[in-house]
Amino acid sequence: MNIQEIHNLFLQCKSVSIDTRKIEKDAMFFAIKGENFDANTFAAKALELGALYVVVDNVSYVIDERTILVENSLETLQELAKFHRTYLKLPIVALTGSNGKTTTKELINVVLSKKYKTKATIGNLNNHIGVPLTLLSFTKETEIGIVEMGANHKKEIAFLCEIAQPDYGYITNFGKAHLEGFGGIEGVIEGKSEMYQYLAKNNKQAFVNLEDPIQIEKSAGITSFTFGVHKSEANVNIKKIEANPFVAIDYINFSLKSHLIGLYNANNINAAVAMGYYFKVDENDIKEAIEGYIPENNRSQLLKKGSNQIILDAYNANPSSMAVAIANFLQLENQNKIMILGDMFELGNESQQEHKIIVDSLLNQNESTCYLIGKSFYENETAHEKIKFFETFDAFAAYLKILHFDENTILIKGSRGMALERTLEFIN
């Protein structure tokens, strides 16, 4: 069966699934192998649960005419997504970057949805499986598709661009994330810039932050729509940015105050505003969309626990995002500051050095008490009256039981694997 025939069957389905625990009635189920399982074994279960068709790559699991046998289920999913994207012919905005992808994607979606029927990546389904699933969620009713692309090694963004074929691209930034897979910061820049290379090769357009010299350099020669602070040459010229703690921005014709915390979120907002201008969304609608967006899922959330104000940013962390989060926190006009910071993962051979850089940066400040948690921070333990080190979260949790937090402003940040949101249980 060729891909067009599979696509014809797909159009009869209401959704696509790769997990029988979340399958919907009349879905097309793709049996994708994982490291520790073979989803072909769930084909019959998928049909029992209401799947209209199942795609398998093992002849032993062919059941009846509802089974589509292919050579490789994952490759077929990707090929089907690419075919479907071509079939729909809708404009697609793609974005990648080291930090802020998901927040920026959400902001773009709320802005553009003021004028268009948009559909965007759900959560952070942004890899070689998530991007195809996102594309297959688009329909004839979708007017603009927004696709988030993640990567932890070179050639991944290039591969995802070939599937999604974006008309517009944006790179949030180039930071010290996934250094182990990229082989260092130069590898990160090279890998993320694969999006610019795709746009250039296919005569597509980029959205560019003129505050970032690397973006300016890497997007040279590409048709661009730009934004920047006090940049007369920018398409969107920004007059003023503040964050204490929420980001407030003055543009030429209007001002807004967001529910996002930290100066590092300003560029995420500015990118969404720039796209709003480009796609001719009314300024009042842009303002309303940004001001109405409230972050969740442990991303830059402002919470109250007792008399304490908490900035919860525990979804992810890398050296770049950690450094800007700390810098932003220290500039807040609050007393009684506390930082609870967890290890940063996927740094490879750079891990010890990058954790040491963070520790060293904290030695020069006396504004905040710091609790550093995890083996990598613990290996850099240094005597300092305002910094305490804990090798594990359990050790920190035991210490927390004897503490009493009262009228503090607290930053909680660490990699997802640290699950530092558990700290909230110990704050009254």
Coordinates of N, CA, C and O in Angstrom, one line a residue, residues 22 95 100-107 109 119-127 130-131 133-134 137 146-150 293 296-297 299 315:
K22 N -4.2 6.0 25.5 CA -4.8 7.3 25.2 C -5.6 7.3 23.9 O -5.9 8.3 23.4
L95 N 9.3 26.7 15.0 CA 10.3 27.4 15.9 C 11.1 26.4 16.6 O 10.6 25.2 16.9
G100 N 12.9 28.5 25.9 CA 11.7 29.2 25.6 C 10.8 28.8 24.5 O 9.9 29.5 24.1
K101 N 11.1 27.6 23.9 CA 10.4 27.2 22.7 C 8.9 27.0 23.0 O 8.0 27.5 22.3
T102 N 8.6 26.3 24.1 CA 7.2 26.0 24.4 C 6.4 27.2 24.8 O 5.3 27.4 24.3
T103 N 7.0 28.1 25.6 CA 6.3 29.3 26.0 C 6.1 30.2 24.8 O 5.0 30.7 24.6
T104 N 7.1 30.3 23.9 CA 6.9 31.1 22.7 C 5.9 30.6 21.8 O 5.0 31.3 21.2
K105 N 5.9 29.2 21.7 CA 4.8 28.6 20.8 C 3.4 28.9 21.3 O 2.5 29.2 20.6
E106 N 3.3 28.8 22.7 CA 2.0 29.1 23.2 C 1.6 30.6 23.0 O 0.4 30.8 22.7
L107 N 2.5 31.5 23.1 CA 2.2 32.9 22.9 C 1.9 33.2 21.5 O 0.9 33.9 21.2
N109 N 0.5 31.1 19.5 CA -0.8 30.5 19.2 C -1.9 31.4 19.7 O -2.9 31.6 19.0
K119 N -3.6 25.9 14.9 CA -3.4 24.6 15.7 C -1.9 24.5 15.9 O -1.1 24.8 15.0
A120 N -1.6 24.2 17.2 CA -0.2 24.2 17.5 C 0.2 22.9 18.2 O -0.6 22.1 18.7
T121 N 1.5 22.6 18.3 CA 2.1 21.5 19.0 C 1.5 21.4 20.4 O 1.4 22.4 21.1
I122 N 1.0 20.3 20.8 CA 0.5 20.1 22.1 C 1.6 19.8 23.1 O 2.5 18.9 22.8
G123 N 1.7 20.5 24.2 CA 2.8 20.3 25.1 C 4.1 20.5 24.5 O 4.4 21.5 23.8
N124 N 5.0 19.5 24.6 CA 6.3 19.6 24.0 C 6.6 18.4 23.1 O 7.6 17.8 23.0
L125 N 5.5 18.0 22.3 CA 5.7 16.9 21.3 C 6.4 17.5 20.1 O 5.9 17.8 19.1
N126 N 7.7 17.6 20.3 CA 8.5 18.4 19.3 C 9.6 17.6 18.7 O 10.5 18.2 18.0
N127 N 9.6 16.2 18.8 CA 10.7 15.4 18.3 C 10.3 14.7 17.0 O 9.3 15.1 16.3
G130 N 6.8 13.5 17.7 CA 5.9 14.6 18.1 C 5.5 15.5 16.9 O 4.4 15.9 16.7
V131 N 6.5 15.8 16.1 CA 6.3 16.7 14.9 C 5.3 16.1 13.9 O 4.3 16.7 13.5
L133 N 3.0 13.8 14.6 CA 1.7 13.8 15.2 C 1.1 15.2 15.2 O -0.2 15.3 15.0
T134 N 1.9 16.2 15.4 CA 1.3 17.6 15.3 C 0.8 17.9 13.9 O -0.3 18.4 13.7
S137 N -2.5 16.4 13.1 CA -3.6 16.9 13.8 C -4.2 18.1 13.1 O -5.3 18.5 13.4
I146 N 1.3 25.8 13.8 CA 2.4 26.2 14.6 C 3.2 25.0 15.1 O 2.6 24.2 15.8
V147 N 4.4 24.8 14.7 CA 5.1 23.5 15.0 C 6.4 23.8 15.7 O 7.3 24.5 15.3
E148 N 6.5 23.3 17.0 CA 7.7 23.4 17.8 C 8.6 22.2 17.4 O 8.2 21.1 17.3
M149 N 9.9 22.6 17.3 CA 10.9 21.5 17.0 C 12.0 21.5 18.0 O 12.6 22.5 18.2
G150 N 12.2 20.4 18.6 CA 13.3 20.2 19.6 C 14.4 19.3 19.0 O 14.2 18.6 18.0
Y293 N -2.6 35.5 28.7 CA -1.9 34.2 28.8 C -1.3 34.0 30.2 O -0.5 34.8 30.7
E296 N 1.8 27.7 32.8 CA 1.5 26.6 33.7 C 2.6 25.5 33.5 O 3.6 25.8 32.9
N297 N 2.4 24.3 34.0 CA 3.3 23.2 33.9 C 4.7 23.5 34.4 O 5.7 23.2 33.8
R299 N 6.4 26.2 34.5 CA 7.2 27.2 33.6 C 6.9 28.6 34.1 O 5.8 29.2 33.9
Y315 N 10.5 23.2 35.1 CA 10.3 22.3 34.0 C 11.6 21.9 33.3 O 11.7 20.8 32.9

